[in-house]
mmCIF file with all atom_site columns, C-alpha atoms in Angstrom:
data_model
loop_
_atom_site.group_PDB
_atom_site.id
_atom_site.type_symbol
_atom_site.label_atom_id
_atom_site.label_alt_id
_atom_site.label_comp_id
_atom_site.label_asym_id
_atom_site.label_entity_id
_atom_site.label_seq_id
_atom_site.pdbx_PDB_ins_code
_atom_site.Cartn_x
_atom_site.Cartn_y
_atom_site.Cartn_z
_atom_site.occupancy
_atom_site.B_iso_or_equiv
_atom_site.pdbx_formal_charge
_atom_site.auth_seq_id
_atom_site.auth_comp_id
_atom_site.auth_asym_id
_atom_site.auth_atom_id
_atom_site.pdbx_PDB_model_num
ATOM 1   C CA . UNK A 1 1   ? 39.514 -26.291 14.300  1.00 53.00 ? 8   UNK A CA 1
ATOM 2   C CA . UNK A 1 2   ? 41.258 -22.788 14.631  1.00 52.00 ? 9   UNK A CA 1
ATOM 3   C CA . UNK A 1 3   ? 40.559 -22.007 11.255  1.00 49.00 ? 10  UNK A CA 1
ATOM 4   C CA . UNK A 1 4   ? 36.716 -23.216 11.705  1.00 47.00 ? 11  UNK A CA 1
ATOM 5   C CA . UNK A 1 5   ? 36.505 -20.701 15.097  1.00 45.00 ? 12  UNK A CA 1
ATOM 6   C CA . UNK A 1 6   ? 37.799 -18.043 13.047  1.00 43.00 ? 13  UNK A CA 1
ATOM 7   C CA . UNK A 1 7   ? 36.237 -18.140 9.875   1.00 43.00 ? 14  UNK A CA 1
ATOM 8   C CA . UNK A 1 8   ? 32.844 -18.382 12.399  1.00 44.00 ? 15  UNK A CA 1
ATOM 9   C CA . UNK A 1 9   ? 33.802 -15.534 14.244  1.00 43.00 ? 16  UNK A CA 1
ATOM 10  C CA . UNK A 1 10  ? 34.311 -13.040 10.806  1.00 42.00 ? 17  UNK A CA 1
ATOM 11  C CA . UNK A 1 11  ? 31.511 -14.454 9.496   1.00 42.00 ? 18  UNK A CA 1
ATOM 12  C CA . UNK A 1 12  ? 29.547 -13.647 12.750  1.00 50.00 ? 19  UNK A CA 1
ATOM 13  C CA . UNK A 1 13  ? 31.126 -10.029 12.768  1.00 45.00 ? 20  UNK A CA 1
ATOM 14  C CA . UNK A 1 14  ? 30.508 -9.198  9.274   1.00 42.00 ? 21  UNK A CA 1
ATOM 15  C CA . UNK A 1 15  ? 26.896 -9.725  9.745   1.00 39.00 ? 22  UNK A CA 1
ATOM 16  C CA . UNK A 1 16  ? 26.955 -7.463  12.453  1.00 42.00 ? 23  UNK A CA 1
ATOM 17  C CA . UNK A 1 17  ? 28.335 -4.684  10.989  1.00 41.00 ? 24  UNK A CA 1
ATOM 18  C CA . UNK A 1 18  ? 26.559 -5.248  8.314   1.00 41.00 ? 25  UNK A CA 1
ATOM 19  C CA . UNK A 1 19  ? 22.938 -5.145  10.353  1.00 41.00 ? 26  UNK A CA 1
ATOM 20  C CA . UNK A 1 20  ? 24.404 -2.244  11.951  1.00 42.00 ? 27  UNK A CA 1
ATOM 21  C CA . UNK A 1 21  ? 25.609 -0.193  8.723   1.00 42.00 ? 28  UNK A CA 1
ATOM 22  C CA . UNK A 1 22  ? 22.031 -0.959  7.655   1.00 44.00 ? 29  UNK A CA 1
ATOM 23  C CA . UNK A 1 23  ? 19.959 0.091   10.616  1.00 39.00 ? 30  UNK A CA 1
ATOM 24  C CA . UNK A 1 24  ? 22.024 3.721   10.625  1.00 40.00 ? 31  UNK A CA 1
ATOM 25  C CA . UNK A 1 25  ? 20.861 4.325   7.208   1.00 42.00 ? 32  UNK A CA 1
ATOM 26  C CA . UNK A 1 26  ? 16.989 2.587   7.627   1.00 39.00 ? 33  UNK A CA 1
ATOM 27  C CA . UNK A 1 27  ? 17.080 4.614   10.704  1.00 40.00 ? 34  UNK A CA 1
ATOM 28  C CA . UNK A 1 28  ? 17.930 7.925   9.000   1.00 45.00 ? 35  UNK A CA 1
ATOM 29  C CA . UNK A 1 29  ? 15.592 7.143   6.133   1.00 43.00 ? 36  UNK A CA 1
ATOM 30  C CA . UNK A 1 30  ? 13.123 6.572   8.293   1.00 43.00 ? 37  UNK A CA 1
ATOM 31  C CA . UNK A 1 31  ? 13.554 10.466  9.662   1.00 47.00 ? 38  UNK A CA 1
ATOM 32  C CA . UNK A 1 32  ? 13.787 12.265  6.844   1.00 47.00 ? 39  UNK A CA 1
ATOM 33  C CA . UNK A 1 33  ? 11.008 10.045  4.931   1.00 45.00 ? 40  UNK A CA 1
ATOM 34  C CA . UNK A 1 34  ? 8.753  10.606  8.069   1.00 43.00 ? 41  UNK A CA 1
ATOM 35  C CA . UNK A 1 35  ? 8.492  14.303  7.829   1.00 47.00 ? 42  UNK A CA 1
ATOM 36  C CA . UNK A 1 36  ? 5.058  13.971  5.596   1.00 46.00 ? 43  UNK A CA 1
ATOM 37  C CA . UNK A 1 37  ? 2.170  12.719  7.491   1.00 46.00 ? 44  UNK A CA 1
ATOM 38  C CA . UNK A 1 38  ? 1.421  9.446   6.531   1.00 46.00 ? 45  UNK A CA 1
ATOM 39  C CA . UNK A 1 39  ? -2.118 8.231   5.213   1.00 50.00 ? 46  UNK A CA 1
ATOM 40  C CA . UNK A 1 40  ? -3.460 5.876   7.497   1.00 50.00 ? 47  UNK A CA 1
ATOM 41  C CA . UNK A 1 41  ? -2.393 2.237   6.190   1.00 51.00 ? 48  UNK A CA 1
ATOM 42  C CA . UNK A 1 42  ? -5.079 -0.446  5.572   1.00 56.00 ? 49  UNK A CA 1
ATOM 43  C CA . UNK A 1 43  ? -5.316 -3.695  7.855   1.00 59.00 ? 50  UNK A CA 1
ATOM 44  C CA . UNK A 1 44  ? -2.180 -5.458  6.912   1.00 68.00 ? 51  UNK A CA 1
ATOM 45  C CA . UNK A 1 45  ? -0.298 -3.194  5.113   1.00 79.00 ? 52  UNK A CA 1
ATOM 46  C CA . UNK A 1 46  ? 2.567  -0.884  5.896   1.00 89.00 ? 53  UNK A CA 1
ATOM 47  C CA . UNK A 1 47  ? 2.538  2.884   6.018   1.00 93.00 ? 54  UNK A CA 1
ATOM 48  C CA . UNK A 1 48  ? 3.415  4.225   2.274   1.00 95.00 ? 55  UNK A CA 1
ATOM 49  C CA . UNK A 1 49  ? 6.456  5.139   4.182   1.00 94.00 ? 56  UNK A CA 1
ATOM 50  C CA . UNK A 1 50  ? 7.736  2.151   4.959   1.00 94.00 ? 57  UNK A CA 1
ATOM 51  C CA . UNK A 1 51  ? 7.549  0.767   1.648   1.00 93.00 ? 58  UNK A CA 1
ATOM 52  C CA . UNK A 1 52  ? 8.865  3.349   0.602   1.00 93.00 ? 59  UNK A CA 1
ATOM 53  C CA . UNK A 1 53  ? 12.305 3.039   2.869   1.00 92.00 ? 60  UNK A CA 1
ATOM 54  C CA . UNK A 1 54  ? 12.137 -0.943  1.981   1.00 90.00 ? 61  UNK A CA 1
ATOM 55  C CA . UNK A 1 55  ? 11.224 -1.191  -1.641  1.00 89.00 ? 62  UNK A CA 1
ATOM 56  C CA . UNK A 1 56  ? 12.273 2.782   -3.073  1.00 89.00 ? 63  UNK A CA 1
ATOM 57  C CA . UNK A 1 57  ? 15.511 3.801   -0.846  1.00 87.00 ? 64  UNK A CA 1
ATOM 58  C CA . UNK A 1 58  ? 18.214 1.660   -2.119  1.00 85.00 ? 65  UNK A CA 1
ATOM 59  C CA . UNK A 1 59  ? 17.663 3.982   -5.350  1.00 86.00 ? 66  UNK A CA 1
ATOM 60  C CA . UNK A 1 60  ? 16.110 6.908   -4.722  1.00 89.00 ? 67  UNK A CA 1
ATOM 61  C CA . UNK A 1 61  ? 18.067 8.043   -1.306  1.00 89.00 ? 68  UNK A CA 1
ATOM 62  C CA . UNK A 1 62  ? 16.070 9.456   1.439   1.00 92.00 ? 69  UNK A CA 1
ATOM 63  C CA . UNK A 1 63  ? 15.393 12.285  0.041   1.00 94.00 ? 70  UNK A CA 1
ATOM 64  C CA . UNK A 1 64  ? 14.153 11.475  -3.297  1.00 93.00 ? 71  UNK A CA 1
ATOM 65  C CA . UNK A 1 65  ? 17.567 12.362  -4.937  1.00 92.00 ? 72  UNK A CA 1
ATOM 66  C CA . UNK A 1 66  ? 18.267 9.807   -7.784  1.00 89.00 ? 73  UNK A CA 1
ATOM 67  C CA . UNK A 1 67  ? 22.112 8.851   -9.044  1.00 87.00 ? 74  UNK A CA 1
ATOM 68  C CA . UNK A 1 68  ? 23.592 9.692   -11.906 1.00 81.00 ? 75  UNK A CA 1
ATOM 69  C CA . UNK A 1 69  ? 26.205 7.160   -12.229 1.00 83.00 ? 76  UNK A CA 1
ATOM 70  C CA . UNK A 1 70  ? 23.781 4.804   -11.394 1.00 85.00 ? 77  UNK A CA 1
ATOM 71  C CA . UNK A 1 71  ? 20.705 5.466   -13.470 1.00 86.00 ? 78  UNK A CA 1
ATOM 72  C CA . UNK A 1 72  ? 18.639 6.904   -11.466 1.00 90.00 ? 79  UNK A CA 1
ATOM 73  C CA . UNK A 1 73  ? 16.693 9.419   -12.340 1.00 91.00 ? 80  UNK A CA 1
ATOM 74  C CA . UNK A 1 74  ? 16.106 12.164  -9.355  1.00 93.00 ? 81  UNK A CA 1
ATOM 75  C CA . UNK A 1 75  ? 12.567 12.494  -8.073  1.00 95.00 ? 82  UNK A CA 1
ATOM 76  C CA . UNK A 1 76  ? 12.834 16.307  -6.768  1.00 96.00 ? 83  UNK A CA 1
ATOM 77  C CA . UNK A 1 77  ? 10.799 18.460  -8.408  1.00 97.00 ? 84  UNK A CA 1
ATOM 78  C CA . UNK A 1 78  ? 10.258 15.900  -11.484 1.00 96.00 ? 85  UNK A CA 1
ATOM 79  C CA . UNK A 1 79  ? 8.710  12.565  -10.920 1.00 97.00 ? 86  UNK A CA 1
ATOM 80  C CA . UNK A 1 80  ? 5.087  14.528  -11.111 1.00 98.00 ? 87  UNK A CA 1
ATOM 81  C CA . UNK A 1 81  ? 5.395  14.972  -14.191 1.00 98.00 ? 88  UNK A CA 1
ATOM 82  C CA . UNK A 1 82  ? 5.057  11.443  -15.406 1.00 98.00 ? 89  UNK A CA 1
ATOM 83  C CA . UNK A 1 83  ? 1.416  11.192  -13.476 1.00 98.00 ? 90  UNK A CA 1
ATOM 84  C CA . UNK A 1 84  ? 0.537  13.625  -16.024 1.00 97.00 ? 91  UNK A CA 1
ATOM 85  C CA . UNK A 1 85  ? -0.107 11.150  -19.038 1.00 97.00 ? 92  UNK A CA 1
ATOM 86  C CA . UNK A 1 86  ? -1.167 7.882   -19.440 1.00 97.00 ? 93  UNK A CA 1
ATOM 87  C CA . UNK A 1 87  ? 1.771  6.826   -20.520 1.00 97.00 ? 94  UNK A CA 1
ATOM 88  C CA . UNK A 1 88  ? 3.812  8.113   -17.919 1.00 98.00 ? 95  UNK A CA 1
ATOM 89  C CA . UNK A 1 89  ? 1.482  6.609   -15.452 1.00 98.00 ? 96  UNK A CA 1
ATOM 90  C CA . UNK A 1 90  ? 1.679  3.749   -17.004 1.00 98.00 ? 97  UNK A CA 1
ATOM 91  C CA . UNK A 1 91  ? 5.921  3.503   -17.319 1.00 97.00 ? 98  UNK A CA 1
ATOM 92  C CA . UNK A 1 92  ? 5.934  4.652   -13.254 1.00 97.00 ? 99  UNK A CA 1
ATOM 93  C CA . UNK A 1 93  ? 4.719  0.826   -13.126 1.00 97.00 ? 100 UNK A CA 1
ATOM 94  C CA . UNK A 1 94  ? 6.879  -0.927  -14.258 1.00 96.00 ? 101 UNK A CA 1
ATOM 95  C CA . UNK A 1 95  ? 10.413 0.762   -13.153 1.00 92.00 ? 102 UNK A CA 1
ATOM 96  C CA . UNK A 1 96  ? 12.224 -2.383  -11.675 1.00 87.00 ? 103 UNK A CA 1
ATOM 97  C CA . UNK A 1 97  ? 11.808 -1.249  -8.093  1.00 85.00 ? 104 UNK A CA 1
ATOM 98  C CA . UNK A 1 98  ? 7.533  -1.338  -8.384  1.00 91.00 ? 105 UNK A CA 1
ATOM 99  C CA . UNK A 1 99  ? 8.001  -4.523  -10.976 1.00 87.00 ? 106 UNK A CA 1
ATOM 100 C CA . UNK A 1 100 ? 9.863  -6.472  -7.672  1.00 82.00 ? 107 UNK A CA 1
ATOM 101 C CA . UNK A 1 101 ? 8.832  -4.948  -5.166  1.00 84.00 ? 108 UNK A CA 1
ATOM 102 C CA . UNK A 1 102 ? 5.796  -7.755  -3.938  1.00 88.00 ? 109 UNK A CA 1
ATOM 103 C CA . UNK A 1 103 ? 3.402  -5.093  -2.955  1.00 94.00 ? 110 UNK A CA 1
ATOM 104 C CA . UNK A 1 104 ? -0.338 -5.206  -3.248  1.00 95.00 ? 111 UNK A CA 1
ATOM 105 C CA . UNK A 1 105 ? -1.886 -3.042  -6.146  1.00 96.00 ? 112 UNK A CA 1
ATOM 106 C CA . UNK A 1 106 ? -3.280 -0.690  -2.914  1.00 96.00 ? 113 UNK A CA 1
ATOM 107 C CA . UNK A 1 107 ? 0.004  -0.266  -1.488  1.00 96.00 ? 114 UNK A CA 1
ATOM 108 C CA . UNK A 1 108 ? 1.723  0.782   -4.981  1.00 96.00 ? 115 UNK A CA 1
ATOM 109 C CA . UNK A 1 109 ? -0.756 3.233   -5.651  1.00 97.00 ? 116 UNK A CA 1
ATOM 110 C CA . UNK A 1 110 ? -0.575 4.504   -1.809  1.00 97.00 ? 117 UNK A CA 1
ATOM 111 C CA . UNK A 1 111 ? 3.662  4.722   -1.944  1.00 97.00 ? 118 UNK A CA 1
ATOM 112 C CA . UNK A 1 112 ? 3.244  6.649   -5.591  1.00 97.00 ? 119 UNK A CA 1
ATOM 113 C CA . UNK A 1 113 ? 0.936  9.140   -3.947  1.00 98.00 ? 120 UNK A CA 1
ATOM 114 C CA . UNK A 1 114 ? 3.350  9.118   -1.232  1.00 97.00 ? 121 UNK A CA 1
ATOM 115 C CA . UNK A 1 115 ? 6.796  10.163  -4.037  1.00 97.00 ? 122 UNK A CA 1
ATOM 116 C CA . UNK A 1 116 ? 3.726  12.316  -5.951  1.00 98.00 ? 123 UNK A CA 1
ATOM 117 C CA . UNK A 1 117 ? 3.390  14.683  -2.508  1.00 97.00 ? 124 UNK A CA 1
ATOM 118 C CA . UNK A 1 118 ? 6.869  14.177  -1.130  1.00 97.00 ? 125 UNK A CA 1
ATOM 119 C CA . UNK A 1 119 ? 8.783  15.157  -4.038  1.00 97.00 ? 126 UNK A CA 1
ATOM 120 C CA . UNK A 1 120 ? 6.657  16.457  -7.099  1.00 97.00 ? 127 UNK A CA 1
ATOM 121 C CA . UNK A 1 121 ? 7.364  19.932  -5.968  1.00 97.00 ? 128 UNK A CA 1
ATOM 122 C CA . UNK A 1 122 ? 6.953  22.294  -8.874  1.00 96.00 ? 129 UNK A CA 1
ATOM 123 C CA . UNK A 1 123 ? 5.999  19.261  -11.022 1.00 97.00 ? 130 UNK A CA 1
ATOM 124 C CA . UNK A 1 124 ? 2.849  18.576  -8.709  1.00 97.00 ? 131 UNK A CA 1
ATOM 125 C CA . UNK A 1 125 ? 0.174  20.262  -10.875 1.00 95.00 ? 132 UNK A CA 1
ATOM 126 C CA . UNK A 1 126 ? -2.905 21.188  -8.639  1.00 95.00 ? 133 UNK A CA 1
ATOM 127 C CA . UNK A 1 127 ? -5.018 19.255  -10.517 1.00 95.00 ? 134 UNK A CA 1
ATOM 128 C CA . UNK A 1 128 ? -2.984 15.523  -9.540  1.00 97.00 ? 135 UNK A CA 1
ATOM 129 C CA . UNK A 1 129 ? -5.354 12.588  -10.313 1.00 97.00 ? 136 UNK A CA 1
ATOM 130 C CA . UNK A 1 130 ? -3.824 10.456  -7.140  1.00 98.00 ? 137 UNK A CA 1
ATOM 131 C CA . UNK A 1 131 ? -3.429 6.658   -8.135  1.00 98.00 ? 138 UNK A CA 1
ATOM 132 C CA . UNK A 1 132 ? -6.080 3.779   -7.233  1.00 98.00 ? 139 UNK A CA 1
ATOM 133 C CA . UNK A 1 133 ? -5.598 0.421   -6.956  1.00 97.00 ? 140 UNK A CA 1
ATOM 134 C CA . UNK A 1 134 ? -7.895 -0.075  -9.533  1.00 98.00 ? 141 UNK A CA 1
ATOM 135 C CA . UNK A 1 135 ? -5.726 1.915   -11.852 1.00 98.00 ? 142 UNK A CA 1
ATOM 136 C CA . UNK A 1 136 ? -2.475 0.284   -10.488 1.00 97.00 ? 143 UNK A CA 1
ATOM 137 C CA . UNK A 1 137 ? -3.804 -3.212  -11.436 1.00 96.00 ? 144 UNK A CA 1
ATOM 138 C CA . UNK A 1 138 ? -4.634 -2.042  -14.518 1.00 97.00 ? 145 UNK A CA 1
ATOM 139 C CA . UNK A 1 139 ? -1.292 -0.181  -15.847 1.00 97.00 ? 146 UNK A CA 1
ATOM 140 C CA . UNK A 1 140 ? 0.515  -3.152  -14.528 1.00 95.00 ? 147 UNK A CA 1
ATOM 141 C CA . UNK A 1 141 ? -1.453 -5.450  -17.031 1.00 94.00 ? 148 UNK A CA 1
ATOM 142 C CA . UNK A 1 142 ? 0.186  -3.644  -20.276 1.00 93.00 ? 149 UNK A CA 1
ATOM 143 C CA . UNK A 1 143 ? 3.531  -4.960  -21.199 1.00 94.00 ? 150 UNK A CA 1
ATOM 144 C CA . UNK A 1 144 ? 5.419  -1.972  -22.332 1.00 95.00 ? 151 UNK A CA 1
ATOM 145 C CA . UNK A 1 145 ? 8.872  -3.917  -23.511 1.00 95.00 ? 152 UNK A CA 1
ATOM 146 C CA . UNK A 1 146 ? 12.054 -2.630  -22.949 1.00 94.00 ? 153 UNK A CA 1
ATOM 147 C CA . UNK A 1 147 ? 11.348 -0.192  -19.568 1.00 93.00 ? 154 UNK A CA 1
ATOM 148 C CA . UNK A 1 148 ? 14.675 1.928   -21.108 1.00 92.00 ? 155 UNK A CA 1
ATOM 149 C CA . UNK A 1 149 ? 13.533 2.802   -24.237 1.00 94.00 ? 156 UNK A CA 1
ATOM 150 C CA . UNK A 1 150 ? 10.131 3.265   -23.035 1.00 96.00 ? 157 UNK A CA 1
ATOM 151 C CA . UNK A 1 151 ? 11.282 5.833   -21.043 1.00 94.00 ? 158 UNK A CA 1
ATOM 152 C CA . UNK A 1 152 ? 12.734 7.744   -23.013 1.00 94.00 ? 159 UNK A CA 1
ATOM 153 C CA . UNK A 1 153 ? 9.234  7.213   -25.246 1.00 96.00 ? 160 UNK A CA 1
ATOM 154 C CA . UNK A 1 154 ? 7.455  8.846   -22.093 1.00 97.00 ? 161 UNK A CA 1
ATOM 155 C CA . UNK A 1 155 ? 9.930  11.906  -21.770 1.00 96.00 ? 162 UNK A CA 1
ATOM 156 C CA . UNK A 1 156 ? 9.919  12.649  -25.399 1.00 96.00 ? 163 UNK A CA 1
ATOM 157 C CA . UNK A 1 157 ? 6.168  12.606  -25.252 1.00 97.00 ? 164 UNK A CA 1
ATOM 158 C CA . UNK A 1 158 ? 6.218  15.136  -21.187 1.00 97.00 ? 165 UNK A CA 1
ATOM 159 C CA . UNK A 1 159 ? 9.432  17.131  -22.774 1.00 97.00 ? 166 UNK A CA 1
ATOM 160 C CA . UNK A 1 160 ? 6.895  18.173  -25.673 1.00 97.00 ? 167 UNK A CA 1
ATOM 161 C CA . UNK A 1 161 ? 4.425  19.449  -23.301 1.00 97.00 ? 168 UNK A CA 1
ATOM 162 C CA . UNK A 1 162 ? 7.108  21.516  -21.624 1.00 97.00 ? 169 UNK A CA 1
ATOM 163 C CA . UNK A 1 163 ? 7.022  19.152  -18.197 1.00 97.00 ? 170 UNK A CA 1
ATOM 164 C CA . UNK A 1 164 ? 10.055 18.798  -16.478 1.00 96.00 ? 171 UNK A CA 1
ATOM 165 C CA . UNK A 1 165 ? 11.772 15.478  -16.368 1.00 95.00 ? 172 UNK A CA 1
ATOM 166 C CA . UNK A 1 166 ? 15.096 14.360  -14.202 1.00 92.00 ? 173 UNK A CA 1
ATOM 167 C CA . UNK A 1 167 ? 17.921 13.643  -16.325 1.00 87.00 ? 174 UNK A CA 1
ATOM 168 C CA . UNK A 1 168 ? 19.118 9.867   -16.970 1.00 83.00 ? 175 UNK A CA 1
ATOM 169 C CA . UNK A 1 169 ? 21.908 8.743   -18.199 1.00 73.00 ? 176 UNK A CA 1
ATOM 170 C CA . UNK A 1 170 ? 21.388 5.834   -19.670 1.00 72.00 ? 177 UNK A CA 1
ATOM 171 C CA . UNK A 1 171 ? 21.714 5.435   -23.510 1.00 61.00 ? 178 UNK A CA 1
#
């Protein structure tokens, strides 16, 4: 019975420091992620802030910074760069964390304005087609095979037009 009580009670306390751990860094995210002024969300949906803290943050950081030793490219200053093709449009689609992340074609095309603005910086040309839903639904269709390789496909293709592009260091 002793054993039951306290294998209930570190159960019990692990999920509470875990909630807690959690809510410091949603809460934080949620600052520095807040400093653009949102677009007004459609009936239903969340703010392209929000899914950008749930579905985007447990790679990209609050701040758009990417990690290294994780494979992660860094979104400062680069990640504009891939709206700049079709095929970098089109690879921004299927990156694991838009590929799972359950959101409607709207709300993907809504959070990649959202990265676009936030962090394009000095890759944001002026002339930034933003993304539709139309065109969301669309990319999404094409099956582009191995996301890695295709990749580095897509940065061959921006590196030859002089665009910059975050390093990644996967193979």
């Amino acid at each position: 019975m002793r054993k039951k009580m306290a294998a209930g009670w570190l159960l019990r306390s692990s999920l509470l420091l875990a909630l807690s751990a959690g809510s410091c860094v949603y809460a934080q995210a949620a600052d520095d992620v807040a400093q653009v002024k949102p677009a007004p969300a459609p009936q239903g949906e969340l703010s392209p802030q929000a899914n950008y803290v749930l579905r985007c943050l447990g790679c990209h950081r609050p701040d758009g910074a990417g990690s290294p030793v994780g494979g992660i490219p860094d979104f400062n200053n680069y990640v504009a760069s891939f709206a700049e093709t079709e095929r970098g449009r089109e690879y921004l689609m299927h990156v694991p964390g838009v590929v799972g992340a359950s959101l409607s074609d709207n709300e993907i095309a809504e959070v990649m304005n959202y990265i676009m603005q936030r962090w394009g910086g000095t890759s944001l040309r002026a002339n930034f087609q933003p993304f539709s839903a139309e065109e969301v639904a669309r990319l999404r269709q094409t099956n582009v095979g191995d996301v890695v390789k295709y990749r580095r496909i897509v940065v061959a293709e921006l590196q030859a037009m002089g665009l910059p592009v975050a390093d990644y260091p996967w193979p």
